[in-house]
PDB file of C-alpha atoms in Angstrom:
ATOM      1  CA  UNK A 222      99.771  90.348  73.589  1.00 95.00           C
ATOM      2  CA  UNK A 223      98.478  88.764  76.772  1.00 97.00           C
ATOM      3  CA  UNK A 224      95.277  90.546  77.733  1.00 97.00           C
ATOM      4  CA  UNK A 225      92.029  90.365  79.640  1.00 98.00           C
ATOM      5  CA  UNK A 226      89.377  92.689  78.240  1.00 98.00           C
ATOM      6  CA  UNK A 227      86.157  93.232  80.164  1.00 98.00           C
ATOM      7  CA  UNK A 228      82.762  94.493  79.093  1.00 98.00           C
ATOM      8  CA  UNK A 229      81.699  98.072  79.675  1.00 98.00           C
ATOM      9  CA  UNK A 230      80.140  99.861  82.614  1.00 98.00           C
ATOM     10  CA  UNK A 231      76.647  98.865  83.733  1.00 98.00           C
ATOM     11  CA  UNK A 232      73.925 100.633  85.705  1.00 98.00           C
ATOM     12  CA  UNK A 233      71.196  98.658  87.441  1.00 98.00           C
ATOM     13  CA  UNK A 234      68.395  99.173  89.917  1.00 98.00           C
ATOM     14  CA  UNK A 235      68.308  97.277  93.226  1.00 98.00           C
ATOM     15  CA  UNK A 236      67.023  93.740  92.761  1.00 98.00           C
ATOM     16  CA  UNK A 237      68.216  93.490  89.164  1.00 98.00           C
ATOM     17  CA  UNK A 238      70.967  91.297  87.707  1.00 98.00           C
ATOM     18  CA  UNK A 239      74.158  92.055  85.806  1.00 98.00           C
ATOM     19  CA  UNK A 240      76.448  89.983  83.600  1.00 98.00           C
ATOM     20  CA  UNK A 241      80.071  90.960  83.109  1.00 98.00           C
ATOM     21  CA  UNK A 242      82.338  89.370  80.532  1.00 98.00           C
ATOM     22  CA  UNK A 243      86.109  88.901  80.466  1.00 98.00           C
ATOM     23  CA  UNK A 244      87.778  87.928  77.191  1.00 98.00           C
ATOM     24  CA  UNK A 245      91.265  86.445  77.353  1.00 98.00           C
ATOM     25  CA  UNK A 246      93.839  86.565  74.586  1.00 98.00           C
ATOM     26  CA  UNK A 247      97.487  85.739  74.113  1.00 97.00           C
ATOM     27  CA  UNK A 248      97.612  82.625  76.288  1.00 97.00           C
ATOM     28  CA  UNK A 249      95.999  79.200  76.646  1.00 96.00           C
ATOM     29  CA  UNK A 250      92.711  80.072  78.327  1.00 96.00           C
ATOM     30  CA  UNK A 251      92.148  76.688  79.937  1.00 95.00           C
ATOM     31  CA  UNK A 252      95.514  76.599  81.695  1.00 95.00           C
ATOM     32  CA  UNK A 253      94.892  79.183  84.421  1.00 96.00           C
ATOM     33  CA  UNK A 254      92.016  79.627  86.832  1.00 96.00           C
ATOM     34  CA  UNK A 255      90.093  82.869  86.440  1.00 98.00           C
ATOM     35  CA  UNK A 256      89.155  84.845  89.529  1.00 98.00           C
ATOM     36  CA  UNK A 257      86.675  87.621  90.038  1.00 98.00           C
ATOM     37  CA  UNK A 258      87.309  90.395  92.538  1.00 98.00           C
ATOM     38  CA  UNK A 259      85.662  93.686  93.263  1.00 98.00           C
ATOM     39  CA  UNK A 260      86.666  97.058  94.648  1.00 98.00           C
ATOM     40  CA  UNK A 261      84.144  99.446  96.141  1.00 98.00           C
ATOM     41  CA  UNK A 262      84.952 103.161  95.853  1.00 95.00           C
ATOM     42  CA  UNK A 263      87.991 104.025  97.973  1.00 94.00           C
ATOM     43  CA  UNK A 264      88.217 100.503  99.369  1.00 97.00           C
ATOM     44  CA  UNK A 265      90.505  97.520  99.104  1.00 98.00           C
ATOM     45  CA  UNK A 266      89.945  94.455  96.960  1.00 98.00           C
ATOM     46  CA  UNK A 267      87.438  91.746  97.793  1.00 98.00           C
ATOM     47  CA  UNK A 268      87.460  88.247  96.343  1.00 98.00           C
ATOM     48  CA  UNK A 269      84.228  87.020  94.745  1.00 98.00           C
ATOM     49  CA  UNK A 270      85.310  83.570  93.563  1.00 98.00           C
ATOM     50  CA  UNK A 271      86.975  81.610  90.770  1.00 98.00           C
ATOM     51  CA  UNK A 272      86.300  79.299  87.856  1.00 98.00           C
ATOM     52  CA  UNK A 273      88.519  76.695  86.269  1.00 97.00           C
ATOM     53  CA  UNK A 274      88.185  77.252  82.506  1.00 96.00           C
ATOM     54  CA  UNK A 275      89.493  73.763  81.905  1.00 93.00           C
ATOM     55  CA  UNK A 276      86.610  71.916  83.540  1.00 95.00           C
ATOM     56  CA  UNK A 277      84.121  74.558  84.702  1.00 95.00           C
ATOM     57  CA  UNK A 278      84.667  73.946  88.402  1.00 97.00           C
ATOM     58  CA  UNK A 279      83.757  76.947  90.516  1.00 98.00           C
ATOM     59  CA  UNK A 280      84.255  78.220  94.037  1.00 97.00           C
ATOM     60  CA  UNK A 281      82.414  81.206  95.430  1.00 98.00           C
ATOM     61  CA  UNK A 282      83.077  83.363  98.456  1.00 97.00           C
ATOM     62  CA  UNK A 283      80.497  82.565 101.134  1.00 96.00           C
ATOM     63  CA  UNK A 284      79.483  86.221 101.049  1.00 96.00           C
ATOM     64  CA  UNK A 285      78.214  85.870  97.472  1.00 96.00           C
ATOM     65  CA  UNK A 286      77.065  82.243  97.513  1.00 93.00           C
ATOM     66  CA  UNK A 287      73.626  81.944  95.947  1.00 95.00           C
ATOM     67  CA  UNK A 288      73.809  85.344  94.224  1.00 98.00           C
ATOM     68  CA  UNK A 289      76.719  84.850  91.859  1.00 98.00           C
ATOM     69  CA  UNK A 290      77.471  82.414  89.064  1.00 98.00           C
ATOM     70  CA  UNK A 291      80.515  82.066  86.835  1.00 98.00           C
ATOM     71  CA  UNK A 292      80.403  80.548  83.373  1.00 98.00           C
ATOM     72  CA  UNK A 293      82.834  79.978  80.553  1.00 98.00           C
ATOM     73  CA  UNK A 294      82.683  80.040  76.746  1.00 97.00           C
ATOM     74  CA  UNK A 295      85.823  78.111  75.912  1.00 96.00           C
ATOM     75  CA  UNK A 296      85.437  78.666  72.171  1.00 96.00           C
ATOM     76  CA  UNK A 297      85.514  82.436  72.763  1.00 97.00           C
ATOM     77  CA  UNK A 298      88.093  82.336  75.595  1.00 98.00           C
ATOM     78  CA  UNK A 299      85.614  84.331  77.640  1.00 98.00           C
ATOM     79  CA  UNK A 300      84.585  84.128  81.278  1.00 98.00           C
ATOM     80  CA  UNK A 301      81.341  85.542  82.601  1.00 98.00           C
ATOM     81  CA  UNK A 302      80.129  86.641  86.005  1.00 98.00           C
ATOM     82  CA  UNK A 303      76.418  86.858  86.751  1.00 98.00           C
ATOM     83  CA  UNK A 304      75.446  88.713  89.915  1.00 98.00           C
ATOM     84  CA  UNK A 305      71.780  88.912  90.856  1.00 98.00           C
ATOM     85  CA  UNK A 306      69.591  90.471  93.545  1.00 98.00           C
ATOM     86  CA  UNK A 307      71.803  93.542  93.321  1.00 98.00           C
ATOM     87  CA  UNK A 308      72.006  95.931  96.275  1.00 98.00           C
ATOM     88  CA  UNK A 309      73.357  99.451  96.426  1.00 98.00           C
ATOM     89  CA  UNK A 310      76.379  98.095  98.307  1.00 97.00           C
ATOM     90  CA  UNK A 311      77.280  96.016  95.242  1.00 98.00           C
ATOM     91  CA  UNK A 312      78.354  99.241  93.535  1.00 98.00           C
ATOM     92  CA  UNK A 313      81.998  98.584  92.717  1.00 98.00           C
ATOM     93  CA  UNK A 314      84.532  97.965  89.998  1.00 98.00           C
ATOM     94  CA  UNK A 315      84.557  94.260  89.178  1.00 98.00           C
ATOM     95  CA  UNK A 316      87.796  92.723  87.940  1.00 98.00           C
ATOM     96  CA  UNK A 317      88.672  89.404  86.393  1.00 98.00           C
ATOM     97  CA  UNK A 318      92.213  88.261  87.115  1.00 98.00           C
ATOM     98  CA  UNK A 319      94.363  85.295  86.179  1.00 98.00           C
ATOM     99  CA  UNK A 320      95.825  83.261  89.005  1.00 96.00           C
ATOM    100  CA  UNK A 321      99.526  82.711  88.646  1.00 91.00           C
ATOM    101  CA  UNK A 322     102.496  81.731  90.764  1.00 84.00           C
ATOM    102  CA  UNK A 323     102.549  82.410  94.458  1.00 80.00           C
ATOM    103  CA  UNK A 324      99.596  82.221  94.211  1.00 93.00           C
ATOM    104  CA  UNK A 325      99.148  85.759  92.946  1.00 96.00           C
ATOM    105  CA  UNK A 326      97.269  87.568  90.188  1.00 98.00           C
ATOM    106  CA  UNK A 327      99.575  88.496  87.334  1.00 97.00           C
ATOM    107  CA  UNK A 328      97.036  89.550  84.725  1.00 98.00           C
ATOM    108  CA  UNK A 329      94.003  91.760  85.329  1.00 98.00           C
ATOM    109  CA  UNK A 330      91.152  93.001  83.241  1.00 98.00           C
ATOM    110  CA  UNK A 331      90.663  96.746  83.058  1.00 98.00           C
ATOM    111  CA  UNK A 332      87.669  96.523  85.394  1.00 98.00           C
ATOM    112  CA  UNK A 333      83.933  96.982  84.916  1.00 98.00           C
ATOM    113  CA  UNK A 334      82.086  99.571  86.963  1.00 98.00           C
ATOM    114  CA  UNK A 335      78.727  98.294  88.156  1.00 98.00           C
ATOM    115  CA  UNK A 336      76.541 100.991  89.665  1.00 98.00           C
ATOM    116  CA  UNK A 337      73.435  99.985  91.614  1.00 98.00           C
ATOM    117  CA  UNK A 338      71.102 102.841  92.343  1.00 98.00           C
ATOM    118  CA  UNK A 339      67.386 103.460  92.460  1.00 97.00           C
TER     119      UNK A 339
ATOM    120  CA  UNK B 172      89.748  84.352 110.269  1.00 88.00           C
ATOM    121  CA  UNK B 173      92.932  85.884 108.925  1.00 92.00           C
ATOM    122  CA  UNK B 174      93.180  89.687 108.967  1.00 95.00           C
ATOM    123  CA  UNK B 175      95.788  91.761 107.096  1.00 97.00           C
ATOM    124  CA  UNK B 176      96.862  95.126 108.490  1.00 98.00           C
ATOM    125  CA  UNK B 177      98.996  97.573 106.539  1.00 98.00           C
ATOM    126  CA  UNK B 178     100.980 100.505 107.884  1.00 97.00           C
ATOM    127  CA  UNK B 179     101.387 103.342 107.578  1.00 98.00           C
ATOM    128  CA  UNK B 180      98.114 104.388 106.001  1.00 97.00           C
ATOM    129  CA  UNK B 181      99.887 107.111 104.055  1.00 98.00           C
ATOM    130  CA  UNK B 182     103.573 107.651 103.408  1.00 98.00           C
ATOM    131  CA  UNK B 183     104.816 110.992 102.094  1.00 98.00           C
ATOM    132  CA  UNK B 184     108.428 111.006 100.917  1.00 97.00           C
ATOM    133  CA  UNK B 185     110.700 112.787  98.463  1.00 97.00           C
ATOM    134  CA  UNK B 186     112.143 111.343  95.259  1.00 97.00           C
ATOM    135  CA  UNK B 187     115.236 109.272  95.947  1.00 97.00           C
ATOM    136  CA  UNK B 188     114.167 108.361  99.471  1.00 98.00           C
ATOM    137  CA  UNK B 189     113.539 104.843 100.702  1.00 98.00           C
ATOM    138  CA  UNK B 190     109.998 103.657 101.459  1.00 98.00           C
ATOM    139  CA  UNK B 191     109.243 100.716 103.717  1.00 98.00           C
ATOM    140  CA  UNK B 192     105.670  99.428 103.764  1.00 98.00           C
ATOM    141  CA  UNK B 193     104.498  96.944 106.366  1.00 98.00           C
ATOM    142  CA  UNK B 194     101.937  94.158 106.138  1.00 98.00           C
ATOM    143  CA  UNK B 195     101.015  92.257 109.263  1.00 98.00           C
ATOM    144  CA  UNK B 196      99.000  89.054 109.203  1.00 97.00           C
ATOM    145  CA  UNK B 197      96.894  87.984 112.191  1.00 96.00           C
ATOM    146  CA  UNK B 198      98.312  84.459 112.068  1.00 95.00           C
ATOM    147  CA  UNK B 199     101.463  82.956 110.655  1.00 94.00           C
ATOM    148  CA  UNK B 200     101.317  82.256 106.930  1.00 91.00           C
ATOM    149  CA  UNK B 201     103.694  80.685 104.472  1.00 92.00           C
ATOM    150  CA  UNK B 202     105.851  83.265 102.709  1.00 90.00           C
ATOM    151  CA  UNK B 203     104.912  81.686  99.407  1.00 90.00           C
ATOM    152  CA  UNK B 204     101.374  82.967  99.898  1.00 93.00           C
ATOM    153  CA  UNK B 205     102.235  86.690 100.115  1.00 96.00           C
ATOM    154  CA  UNK B 206     102.063  89.108  97.175  1.00 98.00           C
ATOM    155  CA  UNK B 207     102.225  92.879  96.725  1.00 98.00           C
ATOM    156  CA  UNK B 208     100.409  95.049  94.182  1.00 98.00           C
ATOM    157  CA  UNK B 209     100.617  98.647  93.033  1.00 98.00           C
ATOM    158  CA  UNK B 210      97.459 100.444  91.986  1.00 98.00           C
ATOM    159  CA  UNK B 211      97.267 103.821  90.289  1.00 98.00           C
ATOM    160  CA  UNK B 212      94.007 105.789  90.208  1.00 96.00           C
ATOM    161  CA  UNK B 213      91.566 104.438  87.649  1.00 96.00           C
ATOM    162  CA  UNK B 214      93.736 101.416  86.883  1.00 98.00           C
ATOM    163  CA  UNK B 215      93.726  97.758  87.787  1.00 98.00           C
ATOM    164  CA  UNK B 216      96.260  96.502  90.325  1.00 98.00           C
ATOM    165  CA  UNK B 217      99.697  95.534  89.021  1.00 98.00           C
ATOM    166  CA  UNK B 218     101.568  92.585  90.505  1.00 98.00           C
ATOM    167  CA  UNK B 219     104.926  93.642  91.965  1.00 98.00           C
ATOM    168  CA  UNK B 220     106.050  90.790  94.214  1.00 98.00           C
ATOM    169  CA  UNK B 221     104.928  87.205  94.708  1.00 97.00           C
ATOM    170  CA  UNK B 222     106.151  84.533  97.089  1.00 95.00           C
ATOM    171  CA  UNK B 223     106.967  87.410  99.472  1.00 97.00           C
ATOM    172  CA  UNK B 224     110.236  88.277  97.711  1.00 97.00           C
ATOM    173  CA  UNK B 225     110.180  87.417  93.997  1.00 97.00           C
ATOM    174  CA  UNK B 226     109.754  90.330  91.614  1.00 97.00           C
ATOM    175  CA  UNK B 227     107.164  89.871  88.904  1.00 97.00           C
ATOM    176  CA  UNK B 228     108.032  90.302  85.234  1.00 95.00           C
ATOM    177  CA  UNK B 229     109.394  93.751  84.285  1.00 97.00           C
ATOM    178  CA  UNK B 230     109.310  95.089  87.846  1.00 98.00           C
ATOM    179  CA  UNK B 231     112.317  97.356  88.541  1.00 97.00           C
ATOM    180  CA  UNK B 232     114.849  96.111  91.058  1.00 97.00           C
ATOM    181  CA  UNK B 233     114.240  99.110  93.324  1.00 98.00           C
ATOM    182  CA  UNK B 234     111.183  97.124  94.520  1.00 98.00           C
ATOM    183  CA  UNK B 235     111.951  94.336  96.974  1.00 98.00           C
ATOM    184  CA  UNK B 236     109.906  92.209  99.317  1.00 98.00           C
ATOM    185  CA  UNK B 237     110.786  90.422 102.517  1.00 98.00           C
ATOM    186  CA  UNK B 238     109.561  89.052 105.785  1.00 97.00           C
ATOM    187  CA  UNK B 239     108.149  85.862 107.176  1.00 96.00           C
ATOM    188  CA  UNK B 240     105.544  84.493 109.536  1.00 95.00           C
ATOM    189  CA  UNK B 241     103.253  87.387 110.413  1.00 96.00           C
ATOM    190  CA  UNK B 242     105.258  90.384 109.204  1.00 98.00           C
ATOM    191  CA  UNK B 243     106.077  91.212 105.602  1.00 98.00           C
ATOM    192  CA  UNK B 244     107.559  94.307 104.016  1.00 98.00           C
ATOM    193  CA  UNK B 245     107.714  95.982 100.637  1.00 98.00           C
ATOM    194  CA  UNK B 246     110.689  98.291 100.169  1.00 98.00           C
ATOM    195  CA  UNK B 247     111.113 100.844  97.411  1.00 98.00           C
ATOM    196  CA  UNK B 248     114.787 101.677  97.591  1.00 95.00           C
ATOM    197  CA  UNK B 249     114.864 104.958  95.623  1.00 95.00           C
ATOM    198  CA  UNK B 250     111.486 106.540  95.106  1.00 97.00           C
ATOM    199  CA  UNK B 251     110.615 107.922  91.708  1.00 97.00           C
ATOM    200  CA  UNK B 252     107.641 110.166  90.923  1.00 97.00           C
ATOM    201  CA  UNK B 253     105.821 107.329  89.140  1.00 97.00           C
ATOM    202  CA  UNK B 254     105.845 105.273  92.371  1.00 98.00           C
ATOM    203  CA  UNK B 255     103.054 107.457  93.725  1.00 98.00           C
ATOM    204  CA  UNK B 256     100.237 104.907  94.133  1.00 98.00           C
ATOM    205  CA  UNK B 257      98.371 102.694  96.592  1.00 98.00           C
ATOM    206  CA  UNK B 258     100.091  99.442  97.524  1.00 98.00           C
ATOM    207  CA  UNK B 259      98.214  96.343  98.676  1.00 98.00           C
ATOM    208  CA  UNK B 260      99.512  93.175 100.248  1.00 98.00           C
ATOM    209  CA  UNK B 261      97.653  89.936  99.609  1.00 98.00           C
ATOM    210  CA  UNK B 262      97.756  86.532 101.210  1.00 97.00           C
ATOM    211  CA  UNK B 263      96.271  83.374  99.714  1.00 93.00           C
ATOM    212  CA  UNK B 264      95.481  80.493 102.003  1.00 83.00           C
ATOM    213  CA  UNK B 265      92.139  78.916 101.056  1.00 84.00           C
ATOM    214  CA  UNK B 266      91.077  82.153  99.338  1.00 92.00           C
ATOM    215  CA  UNK B 267      92.753  85.479  98.598  1.00 96.00           C
ATOM    216  CA  UNK B 268      92.585  88.311 101.095  1.00 97.00           C
ATOM    217  CA  UNK B 269      93.913  91.829 100.640  1.00 98.00           C
ATOM    218  CA  UNK B 270      95.135  94.390 103.113  1.00 98.00           C
ATOM    219  CA  UNK B 271      93.586  97.884 103.297  1.00 98.00           C
ATOM    220  CA  UNK B 272      96.477  99.464 101.412  1.00 98.00           C
ATOM    221  CA  UNK B 273      99.197 102.072 101.933  1.00 98.00           C
ATOM    222  CA  UNK B 274      99.119 105.251  99.911  1.00 98.00           C
ATOM    223  CA  UNK B 275     102.559 106.477  98.874  1.00 98.00           C
ATOM    224  CA  UNK B 276     102.800 110.159  98.016  1.00 98.00           C
ATOM    225  CA  UNK B 277     105.851 111.699  96.385  1.00 96.00           C
ATOM    226  CA  UNK B 278     106.512 115.247  97.570  1.00 93.00           C
TER     227      UNK B 278
END
């Protein structure tokens, strides 16, 4: 079964960091770029950036540049997102998603709720 | 900067009716770069349409997409109760951008 499974919900204080994982199964991990998006409560989706699991190349949204980093463990077919200097407005569900034809996102993780509160 | 606008904000229809959702883009984009998603509460988005008009895997044929340039549409030909959800359009030029969404309610 083709799946993306993310790590569980996290709670952090402002200024802290969080690391979210996304484990892929059922397909060749290195073949498709992995994107990270987020969705604040009641809002639309916002793109954070992507990583190429094949070579580790990354591209980050300007909004998050300098605060976010994506990494890959190819042996575990797992992608990671590190977000630091957290603010209350970073409270959102964070999704990993596979880029497919179109381009569009055909496979999504279940989402990881990150709550930032003092 | 490209902006996506979706209308209406909310659509309330009865089962069996036809729903037409609109997505307007602030500048002309290639049809190949337009996708539509369905999102139910507490769930991740689900890809419905890519390339403006191609149904994704296992998507029922009552869902269809169309349009070009700056105006794209998602049509649900015969609404079923399980179609109650929020629908987002997405364009992908240099990076993906999503519209604000249309909520479809089934009476």
